[in-house]
Amino acid sequence: MDHGVAFLHGSDASFLAAIDALDAPKLEGWPFRIEGRGVPCQPDTYTARDRRVALTEGISSFAKHLADGLDIRTGVTVARIDGERVFLDDGASLAAPHVVLTLPVDPMAELLPVLPELDTARTILGWLGTVPCLALLAAYDLHAAEPRFDVLYPDDGPLQVIVHDSSKRERPRHRVLVLQAGVRASRDWLATEPQAWQALMLAEAGRLLGSWAASPSWVAAHRWRYARFPSGAGLGAPLVIRLAGGRSVSLAGEAFDAHGGVQGAFLSGERLARRLLAPTH
Amino acid sequence: MNENESSLEQLVHHDATHECGGFGAHKICVRVVGVASLPTRYGDFRIVAFWNNRDGKDHVAIVKGDIVGGQDVPVRLHSECLTGDALGSLRCDCRDQLEASLRKIDELGRGAVLYLRQEGRGIGLMNKVRAYALQDRGLDTVDANLALGFRDDERDYAVAAHMIFSLKLRSIQLMTNNPNKLAQLAEHGVQITGRLPHILPANEHNRFYLATKGDRSGHLGLGSKPRLVEQSDRVLVEGMSTAED
């Protein structure tokens, strides 16, 4: 089940090839039934040029596929970076003459080493930002009413989208909806107790879909403080800042592509990799 | 409708079903979709609107005289600059260049300005303003673009090359100081029979910008350092001779 990104979409050939290379069940063209007059977080999501693909094992399978073969360490926190080494919060450190940061821009700015060569990059990061998103996965008995949409963008109210997640699956065990609050509501509720905003989101689902939607069998809440980059305001390319001694710090991710989204993050990383691996580097 | 108007109008019919493999890395293909008269403060022109297959940007050609099928046609490639062209910004020389090229083409009696919708040297208006903000902090125009992750100049003239072929120009004289324009058009097979220098006096706000274009971007005749006059260049724009002397 997908709390966040519900499906992939894009038009770039290399991005689509990466999706095709993923050996996992796909639902080509999902969502099929789109309702509401609200605006998706990426307004160009439904242009004819973009291909849409849902992954029935979850969007995270795409990230896992891309990460296949990499040495990834989980469960550790990077405390700081000084341009030569990466220091972990357990006291260990790693030699890192080349560092690539692909975090949301706010924590990225916090981790950026304090070096004069990075002053301009720090200024640029100060112009960017990340918006939060509160998400609630709500599961219902299969006897509950079946929504006639795959995604609904409500005309008004605090919810940006309701995703009928179980419609991706042939034989779901539950009826599952994912409610995502809009930016304003997410900001307003971010500091409040999860029970409070869960109740508000379920009440809104009940208003929009019927009283059944306000009473799920179970829920799982997720609070993304740094959910996504505002669409359309990104830089045009990843940044590579050369430091003395042949070292470098690079910044990539959704904010470093003109169009953003998952495709933008992918393309940003691909462009950065090409630059870092170019013979002149 | 005179002969020139007639031949431009025929391009619309000719291009109505045009499809090709496209030009450049992005395989851009354009069609002439509309032609109309355009009286301006610089003279009477025809405006030719182009559709393209890559994005929603409507490029245009501002045409003087009978150029369809012509040789040695004076052509200026002008990249959109909202701040300069429309708002009269003095940070750049865009408006001066646009006005001078239209005046000169009107004076010559034939030619075309291709008005290309690639704002801010191809980085877009939003990022151009960000680049200005970095320039306000002391970076020059090249370093500001580089700091934002762009190349010095992101413009792609594949669309201009296709437009030149769509207008059936057999050869052109390019009004430019930018060697990159000459190189890109030549790569796309445009026959360039001459370069018409296009240098205008600087003002107090854009002097450093123009010097940077010369010193770091290789624009001919704009550097802060002395350059040899290119003997083969024919002077066309007012003030040119003093600028290069």
Coordinates of C-alpha atoms in Angstrom, one line a residue:
Chain A
M1 CA 0.0 0.0 0.0
D2 CA 1.2 3.5 -0.8
H3 CA 0.9 6.2 1.8
G4 CA 2.6 8.8 -0.4
V5 CA 3.1 8.7 -4.2
A6 CA 0.2 6.6 -5.5
F7 CA 1.6 6.0 -9.0
L8 CA 4.4 6.9 -11.3
H9 CA 4.0 9.2 -14.3
G10 CA 6.3 10.7 -16.8
S11 CA 7.4 11.0 -20.4
D12 CA 11.1 10.9 -20.3
A13 CA 12.5 7.9 -22.2
S14 CA 15.1 6.9 -19.6
F15 CA 12.7 7.2 -16.7
L16 CA 10.1 5.1 -18.5
A17 CA 12.8 2.5 -19.4
A18 CA 13.8 2.3 -15.7
I19 CA 10.1 1.6 -14.9
D20 CA 10.0 -1.0 -17.6
A21 CA 13.1 -2.7 -16.2
L22 CA 11.4 -3.2 -12.9
D23 CA 10.4 -6.8 -12.6
A24 CA 7.2 -6.3 -10.6
P25 CA 3.5 -6.4 -11.3
K26 CA 2.4 -3.1 -12.9
L27 CA -1.0 -1.5 -13.7
E28 CA -0.5 0.4 -16.9
G29 CA -2.6 3.5 -17.1
W30 CA -3.8 3.5 -13.5
P31 CA -5.6 5.5 -12.2
F32 CA -8.4 4.9 -14.7
R33 CA -11.2 6.7 -12.8
I34 CA -10.3 10.2 -11.8
E35 CA -12.9 12.4 -10.1
G36 CA -13.1 15.9 -8.6
R37 CA -12.0 19.3 -9.7
G38 CA -9.2 19.7 -7.2
V39 CA -5.7 20.2 -8.4
P40 CA -3.1 17.3 -8.1
C41 CA 0.1 18.2 -6.3
Q42 CA 1.7 18.0 -9.8
P43 CA -0.8 19.9 -12.0
D44 CA 0.5 18.3 -15.2
T45 CA 0.0 14.7 -13.9
Y46 CA -2.7 13.9 -16.4
T47 CA -1.3 15.4 -19.6
A48 CA -1.6 13.1 -22.6
R49 CA 2.1 13.0 -22.9
D50 CA 2.7 11.4 -19.6
R51 CA 2.4 7.6 -19.1
R52 CA 1.0 6.5 -15.8
V53 CA 1.9 3.3 -14.1
A54 CA 0.9 1.9 -10.7
L55 CA 3.0 -0.7 -8.9
T56 CA 0.8 -3.2 -7.1
E57 CA 3.6 -4.1 -4.7
G58 CA 3.9 -0.5 -3.8
I59 CA 5.9 2.4 -5.2
S60 CA 8.8 1.6 -2.9
S61 CA 9.6 -1.4 -5.1
F62 CA 10.8 1.1 -7.7
A63 CA 13.2 2.7 -5.3
K64 CA 14.4 -0.7 -4.2
H65 CA 14.9 -1.7 -7.8
L66 CA 17.0 1.4 -8.4
A67 CA 19.0 0.8 -5.3
D68 CA 19.8 -2.8 -6.2
G69 CA 23.6 -3.5 -5.8
L70 CA 24.3 -0.3 -3.8
D71 CA 25.9 -0.5 -0.4
I72 CA 23.1 1.1 1.7
R73 CA 23.3 1.5 5.4
T74 CA 20.1 2.0 7.3
G75 CA 19.5 2.8 10.9
V76 CA 22.3 5.4 11.2
T77 CA 22.0 9.1 11.3
V78 CA 24.5 11.5 9.6
A79 CA 25.3 14.1 12.2
R80 CA 27.5 16.4 10.0
I81 CA 29.6 16.6 6.9
D82 CA 32.8 18.7 6.7
G83 CA 33.7 18.3 3.0
E84 CA 36.2 15.5 3.7
R85 CA 34.4 13.1 6.0
V86 CA 30.8 12.2 6.9
F87 CA 30.3 11.9 10.7
L88 CA 27.7 9.6 12.1
D89 CA 25.8 10.1 15.3
D90 CA 27.4 7.0 16.8
G91 CA 30.8 8.6 16.7
A92 CA 32.0 6.8 13.6
S93 CA 33.0 8.7 10.4
L94 CA 33.5 7.8 6.8
A95 CA 36.0 9.2 4.4
A96 CA 34.0 11.0 1.7
P97 CA 35.8 13.2 -0.8
H98 CA 32.7 13.3 -2.9
V99 CA 29.4 13.6 -1.2
V100 CA 26.0 13.7 -2.9
L101 CA 23.0 14.9 -0.9
T102 CA 19.6 13.9 -2.1
L103 CA 17.6 15.0 0.9
P104 CA 14.7 17.4 1.0
V105 CA 16.1 20.9 0.8
D106 CA 15.6 21.9 4.4
P107 CA 17.6 19.0 6.0
M108 CA 20.0 19.3 3.0
A109 CA 20.7 22.9 4.0
E110 CA 21.3 21.8 7.6
L111 CA 23.8 19.2 6.5
L112 CA 25.7 21.3 4.0
P113 CA 29.3 21.8 5.3
V114 CA 30.1 25.4 6.4
L115 CA 32.6 26.2 3.7
P116 CA 33.0 29.5 1.7
E117 CA 32.7 27.5 -1.5
L118 CA 29.2 26.5 -0.5
D119 CA 27.9 29.9 0.4
T120 CA 26.2 30.4 -3.0
A121 CA 24.6 26.9 -2.8
R122 CA 23.4 27.8 0.7
T123 CA 21.8 31.0 -0.6
I124 CA 20.1 29.0 -3.4
L125 CA 18.8 26.4 -1.0
G126 CA 17.4 29.3 1.1
W127 CA 15.1 30.1 -1.9
L128 CA 13.7 26.6 -2.0
G129 CA 11.5 24.8 0.4
T130 CA 9.6 21.6 1.1
V131 CA 5.9 21.2 1.9
P132 CA 4.5 18.8 4.4
C133 CA 1.8 16.2 3.9
L134 CA -0.3 14.3 6.5
A135 CA -1.5 11.0 5.2
L136 CA -4.0 8.6 6.6
L137 CA -4.4 5.0 5.4
A138 CA -7.9 3.9 6.2
A139 CA -9.0 0.3 5.8
Y140 CA -12.6 -0.8 5.6
D141 CA -14.4 -4.1 5.5
L142 CA -15.0 -5.3 1.9
H143 CA -18.7 -4.9 2.5
A144 CA -18.3 -1.2 2.8
A145 CA -19.4 0.8 -0.2
E146 CA -17.0 0.7 -3.1
P147 CA -16.0 4.2 -4.3
R148 CA -16.5 4.7 -8.0
F149 CA -13.1 6.4 -8.4
D150 CA -9.4 5.4 -8.3
V151 CA -8.4 8.9 -7.2
L152 CA -10.6 11.8 -6.1
Y153 CA -9.4 15.4 -6.0
P154 CA -12.0 17.0 -3.8
D155 CA -13.4 20.3 -5.1
D156 CA -12.9 21.9 -1.6
G157 CA -11.9 21.1 1.9
P158 CA -8.7 20.1 3.7
L159 CA -8.0 16.9 1.7
Q160 CA -6.0 17.2 -1.5
V161 CA -6.6 13.7 -2.7
I162 CA -8.3 10.5 -1.7
V163 CA -6.6 7.5 -3.3
H164 CA -8.7 4.3 -3.7
D165 CA -5.6 2.2 -3.1
S166 CA -7.2 -1.2 -3.0
S167 CA -8.5 -0.7 -6.6
K168 CA -5.0 -1.5 -7.7
R169 CA -5.4 -5.0 -6.5
E170 CA -7.3 -8.0 -8.0
R171 CA -8.3 -9.5 -4.7
P172 CA -7.9 -7.0 -1.9
R173 CA -8.5 -8.1 1.7
H174 CA -9.7 -4.7 2.7
R175 CA -11.1 -1.7 1.1
V176 CA -8.3 0.8 1.5
L177 CA -8.4 4.5 1.0
V178 CA -5.4 6.9 1.4
L179 CA -6.4 10.3 2.5
Q180 CA -3.8 13.1 2.0
A181 CA -4.3 16.5 3.5
G182 CA -3.5 19.6 1.3
V183 CA -0.5 21.8 2.1
R184 CA -2.4 24.3 4.2
A185 CA -4.1 21.7 6.4
S186 CA -0.9 19.7 6.7
R187 CA 0.9 22.8 7.9
D188 CA -1.9 23.8 10.3
W189 CA -2.1 20.3 11.8
L190 CA 1.6 19.3 11.7
A191 CA 2.3 20.1 15.3
T192 CA -1.0 18.7 16.6
E193 CA -1.6 15.2 18.0
P194 CA -2.1 12.6 15.3
Q195 CA -5.4 11.5 16.8
A196 CA -6.7 15.0 16.3
W197 CA -5.9 15.3 12.6
Q198 CA -6.9 11.7 12.0
A199 CA -10.4 12.5 13.3
L200 CA -10.6 15.6 11.2
M201 CA -9.5 13.8 8.0
L202 CA -12.0 10.9 8.6
A203 CA -14.8 13.4 9.2
E204 CA -13.9 15.0 5.9
A205 CA -13.9 11.7 4.1
G206 CA -17.4 11.0 5.6
R207 CA -18.6 14.3 4.3
L208 CA -17.3 13.6 0.8
L209 CA -18.1 9.9 0.5
G210 CA -20.7 9.1 3.0
S211 CA -20.8 8.3 6.7
W212 CA -19.2 4.8 6.2
A213 CA -15.9 6.5 5.2
A214 CA -15.6 8.1 8.6
S215 CA -15.5 4.8 10.4
P216 CA -12.7 2.6 9.1
S217 CA -11.8 -0.8 10.6
W218 CA -8.3 0.4 11.2
V219 CA -6.0 3.3 10.3
A220 CA -2.3 4.0 9.9
A221 CA -1.1 7.6 10.0
H222 CA 1.9 9.1 8.5
R223 CA 3.3 12.6 9.0
W224 CA 5.7 13.8 6.4
R225 CA 7.3 17.0 7.5
Y226 CA 9.2 17.1 4.2
A227 CA 6.9 15.4 1.8
R228 CA 7.6 17.0 -1.5
F229 CA 9.0 20.0 -3.4
P230 CA 6.4 22.4 -4.6
S231 CA 5.8 21.6 -8.3
G232 CA 7.3 23.8 -11.0
A233 CA 9.6 25.9 -8.9
G234 CA 12.7 23.7 -9.1
L235 CA 16.1 24.5 -10.4
G236 CA 17.0 23.2 -13.8
A237 CA 19.8 20.9 -12.9
P238 CA 21.7 19.2 -10.0
L239 CA 24.5 21.2 -8.5
V240 CA 28.1 20.1 -8.3
I241 CA 30.3 22.3 -6.1
R242 CA 34.0 21.6 -6.5
L243 CA 36.1 22.0 -3.4
A244 CA 39.8 22.3 -2.9
G245 CA 41.8 19.2 -3.3
G246 CA 39.6 17.6 -5.9
R247 CA 36.7 17.1 -3.5
S248 CA 33.1 17.9 -4.2
V249 CA 29.7 18.3 -2.7
S250 CA 26.7 17.6 -5.0
L251 CA 23.0 18.3 -4.6
A252 CA 20.3 16.4 -6.4
G253 CA 16.7 15.4 -6.1
E254 CA 13.3 16.6 -7.0
A255 CA 14.1 20.2 -6.4
F256 CA 16.9 20.1 -8.9
D257 CA 14.8 19.4 -11.9
A258 CA 12.5 21.9 -13.6
H259 CA 9.4 19.6 -13.4
G260 CA 10.0 17.7 -10.1
G261 CA 8.2 14.7 -8.9
V262 CA 9.5 11.2 -9.0
Q263 CA 10.6 11.6 -12.6
G264 CA 12.4 14.8 -11.8
A265 CA 14.2 13.2 -8.9
F266 CA 15.2 10.4 -11.2
L267 CA 16.4 12.7 -14.0
S268 CA 18.3 14.9 -11.5
G269 CA 20.2 11.9 -10.2
E270 CA 20.9 10.6 -13.7
R271 CA 22.2 14.0 -14.8
L272 CA 24.4 14.3 -11.7
A273 CA 25.8 10.8 -12.2
R274 CA 26.7 11.7 -15.8
R275 CA 28.5 14.8 -14.6
L276 CA 30.4 13.1 -11.8
L277 CA 31.4 10.2 -14.0
A278 CA 32.5 12.3 -16.9
P279 CA 36.2 11.8 -17.8
T280 CA 36.9 15.5 -16.9
H281 CA 35.9 15.0 -13.3
Chain B
M1 CA -1.8 40.5 -51.4
N2 CA 1.6 41.0 -53.0
E3 CA 4.0 38.3 -54.1
N4 CA 5.8 38.1 -50.8
E5 CA 2.6 37.9 -48.8
S6 CA 1.4 35.2 -51.2
S7 CA 4.6 33.1 -50.8
L8 CA 4.5 33.3 -47.0
E9 CA 0.8 32.4 -47.0
Q10 CA 1.7 29.3 -49.1
L11 CA 4.0 28.1 -46.4
V12 CA 0.9 27.7 -44.1
H13 CA -0.7 25.4 -46.7
H14 CA 2.6 23.6 -47.4
D15 CA 3.2 23.0 -43.7
A16 CA -0.3 21.9 -42.8
T17 CA 0.7 18.3 -43.1
H18 CA 4.4 18.7 -42.4
E19 CA 6.0 16.1 -40.2
C20 CA 9.7 15.3 -40.1
G21 CA 12.2 13.5 -38.0
G22 CA 13.0 16.7 -36.2
F23 CA 16.1 18.7 -35.5
G24 CA 18.6 18.4 -32.7
A25 CA 18.8 16.2 -29.7
H26 CA 15.1 16.8 -28.9
K27 CA 14.0 16.2 -32.5
I28 CA 12.1 19.4 -32.6
C29 CA 9.8 19.8 -35.6
V30 CA 7.9 23.1 -36.4
R31 CA 5.1 24.1 -38.7
V32 CA 4.2 27.4 -40.1
V33 CA 0.6 27.9 -38.8
G34 CA -0.2 31.5 -39.4
V35 CA 0.9 34.6 -41.3
A36 CA -0.3 38.2 -40.8
S37 CA 0.9 41.7 -41.3
L38 CA 2.6 43.4 -38.4
P39 CA 3.0 47.2 -38.6
T40 CA 5.5 48.2 -36.0
R41 CA 7.3 51.4 -34.9
Y42 CA 10.3 50.0 -36.7
G43 CA 8.6 49.5 -40.0
D44 CA 6.0 47.2 -41.6
F45 CA 6.6 43.5 -41.3
R46 CA 4.8 40.2 -41.6
I47 CA 4.7 37.9 -38.6
V48 CA 4.9 34.2 -39.1
A49 CA 3.7 31.9 -36.2
F50 CA 5.2 28.4 -35.7
W51 CA 3.8 25.4 -33.9
N52 CA 6.3 22.9 -32.5
N53 CA 6.1 19.3 -31.4
R54 CA 8.0 19.6 -28.1
D55 CA 6.4 22.3 -25.9
G56 CA 3.8 24.9 -25.9
K57 CA 6.1 27.7 -26.8
D58 CA 5.0 29.6 -29.9
H59 CA 8.1 30.9 -31.8
V60 CA 7.6 33.5 -34.4
A61 CA 9.5 35.1 -37.3
I62 CA 9.2 38.8 -38.1
V63 CA 9.7 39.0 -41.8
K64 CA 10.5 41.9 -44.2
G65 CA 10.4 41.6 -47.9
D66 CA 10.4 38.6 -50.2
I67 CA 12.6 36.1 -48.4
V68 CA 11.0 32.8 -49.3
G69 CA 13.5 30.8 -51.4
G70 CA 16.0 33.7 -50.9
Q71 CA 19.8 33.6 -50.6
D72 CA 22.0 35.7 -48.3
V73 CA 18.9 36.7 -46.3
P74 CA 19.8 38.8 -43.3
V75 CA 18.6 36.9 -40.2
R76 CA 18.7 37.7 -36.5
L77 CA 18.0 35.1 -33.9
H78 CA 16.5 36.8 -30.9
S79 CA 15.9 35.0 -27.7
E80 CA 13.0 36.1 -25.6
C81 CA 13.8 38.5 -22.7
L82 CA 10.7 39.6 -20.9
T83 CA 12.6 42.0 -18.6
G84 CA 14.5 43.6 -21.5
D85 CA 12.2 43.3 -24.5
A86 CA 8.9 44.2 -22.7
L87 CA 9.9 46.0 -19.5
G88 CA 12.9 47.9 -20.7
S89 CA 15.4 46.5 -18.3
L90 CA 18.9 48.0 -18.5
R91 CA 20.5 44.9 -17.0
C92 CA 21.0 43.5 -20.5
D93 CA 21.1 44.7 -24.1
C94 CA 18.2 42.6 -25.4
R95 CA 15.8 45.3 -26.2
D96 CA 18.4 47.4 -27.9
Q97 CA 19.5 44.4 -30.0
L98 CA 15.9 43.6 -30.9
E99 CA 15.1 47.1 -31.9
A100 CA 18.3 47.6 -33.8
S101 CA 17.8 44.4 -35.8
L102 CA 14.2 45.3 -36.7
R103 CA 15.3 48.8 -37.8
K104 CA 18.2 47.4 -39.8
I105 CA 16.1 44.7 -41.5
D106 CA 13.5 47.3 -42.3
E107 CA 16.2 49.5 -43.8
L108 CA 17.7 46.7 -45.8
G109 CA 14.2 45.9 -47.2
R110 CA 14.4 42.2 -46.5
G111 CA 15.3 39.8 -43.7
A112 CA 13.9 38.1 -40.7
V113 CA 14.1 38.2 -36.9
L114 CA 13.4 34.8 -35.4
Y115 CA 11.9 35.5 -32.0
L116 CA 12.7 32.4 -30.0
R117 CA 10.9 31.6 -26.8
Q118 CA 13.9 30.6 -24.8
E119 CA 14.0 33.2 -22.0
G120 CA 17.1 33.8 -19.9
R121 CA 19.5 32.1 -22.3
G122 CA 17.3 29.0 -22.1
I123 CA 17.0 28.8 -18.3
G124 CA 13.6 30.3 -18.1
L125 CA 12.3 33.5 -16.5
M126 CA 12.1 32.1 -12.9
N127 CA 15.7 31.0 -13.0
K128 CA 16.9 34.1 -14.7
V129 CA 15.5 36.2 -11.8
R130 CA 17.4 33.8 -9.4
A131 CA 20.5 34.3 -11.5
Y132 CA 20.0 38.1 -11.2
A133 CA 19.7 37.7 -7.5
L134 CA 23.1 35.9 -7.5
Q135 CA 24.5 38.7 -9.7
D136 CA 23.3 41.2 -7.1
R137 CA 25.5 39.3 -4.7
G138 CA 28.5 39.8 -6.9
L139 CA 28.6 36.8 -9.3
D140 CA 28.9 37.5 -13.0
T141 CA 26.3 36.3 -15.5
V142 CA 28.3 33.2 -16.3
D143 CA 29.0 32.2 -12.7
A144 CA 25.4 32.8 -11.7
N145 CA 24.2 30.4 -14.3
L146 CA 26.8 27.8 -13.3
A147 CA 25.9 28.2 -9.6
L148 CA 22.3 27.3 -10.5
G149 CA 23.4 24.1 -12.2
F150 CA 23.1 25.4 -15.7
R151 CA 25.6 25.9 -18.4
D152 CA 26.7 29.4 -19.3
D153 CA 24.2 29.3 -22.2
E154 CA 21.4 26.7 -22.4
R155 CA 20.0 27.9 -25.7
D156 CA 19.4 25.4 -28.4
Y157 CA 19.1 26.7 -31.9
A158 CA 17.7 23.5 -33.5
V159 CA 14.3 25.1 -33.6
A160 CA 15.8 28.2 -35.3
A161 CA 17.4 26.0 -37.9
H162 CA 14.1 24.3 -38.6
M163 CA 12.4 27.6 -38.9
I164 CA 14.9 28.8 -41.4
F165 CA 14.3 25.7 -43.5
S166 CA 10.5 26.1 -43.1
L167 CA 10.9 29.7 -44.5
K168 CA 12.8 28.1 -47.4
L169 CA 15.8 30.3 -46.9
R170 CA 18.6 28.9 -49.1
S171 CA 21.3 30.8 -47.3
I172 CA 21.5 33.5 -44.7
Q173 CA 23.7 36.3 -43.3
L174 CA 23.5 36.0 -39.6
M175 CA 23.3 39.1 -37.5
T176 CA 25.2 38.0 -34.4
N177 CA 28.2 38.4 -32.2
N178 CA 27.7 34.9 -30.8
P179 CA 29.9 32.2 -32.3
N180 CA 27.7 29.5 -30.7
K181 CA 24.8 30.6 -32.9
L182 CA 26.9 30.3 -36.0
A183 CA 28.3 26.9 -35.0
Q184 CA 24.9 25.4 -34.0
L185 CA 23.1 26.6 -37.2
A186 CA 26.0 25.3 -39.3
E187 CA 25.8 21.9 -37.6
H188 CA 22.1 21.8 -38.6
G189 CA 23.0 22.4 -42.2
V190 CA 22.0 26.0 -42.5
Q191 CA 24.1 27.8 -45.2
I192 CA 25.6 30.9 -43.6
T193 CA 27.2 33.1 -46.2
G194 CA 28.2 35.9 -43.8
R195 CA 28.1 37.3 -40.3
L196 CA 26.7 40.7 -39.7
P197 CA 28.1 42.1 -36.4
H198 CA 25.5 43.4 -34.1
I199 CA 27.2 45.4 -31.4
L200 CA 25.5 48.2 -29.5
P201 CA 26.9 50.7 -27.0
A202 CA 26.8 49.6 -23.4
N203 CA 25.0 51.5 -20.6
E204 CA 26.2 51.9 -17.0
H205 CA 24.0 48.9 -15.9
N206 CA 24.9 46.4 -18.6
R207 CA 28.6 47.3 -19.2
F208 CA 29.8 44.4 -16.9
Y209 CA 27.3 42.0 -18.4
L210 CA 28.4 42.8 -22.0
A211 CA 32.1 42.5 -21.0
T212 CA 31.4 39.1 -19.4
K213 CA 29.6 38.0 -22.6
G214 CA 32.8 38.9 -24.5
D215 CA 35.4 37.7 -22.0
R216 CA 33.8 34.5 -20.8
S217 CA 31.2 33.5 -23.4
G218 CA 33.3 34.4 -26.4
H219 CA 30.9 36.9 -28.0
L220 CA 32.8 38.7 -30.7
G221 CA 33.6 42.3 -30.2
L222 CA 32.2 42.5 -26.7
G223 CA 35.1 41.7 -24.4
S224 CA 36.7 44.2 -22.1
K225 CA 40.0 43.4 -23.6
P226 CA 41.1 44.8 -27.0
R227 CA 40.4 42.5 -30.0
L228 CA 41.4 42.6 -33.6
V229 CA 38.8 43.9 -35.9
E230 CA 37.5 41.1 -38.1
Q231 CA 38.3 42.5 -41.5
S232 CA 35.8 40.3 -43.2
D233 CA 32.9 41.5 -41.1
R234 CA 30.6 43.9 -42.8
V235 CA 29.4 46.7 -40.5
L236 CA 25.7 46.9 -40.4
V237 CA 24.6 48.3 -37.1
E238 CA 24.9 51.9 -36.1
G239 CA 27.8 52.4 -33.8
M240 CA 29.5 49.2 -34.9
S241 CA 32.6 50.8 -36.3
T242 CA 33.4 52.8 -33.3
A243 CA 32.7 49.8 -31.0
E244 CA 35.2 47.6 -32.8
D245 CA 37.8 50.2 -33.5

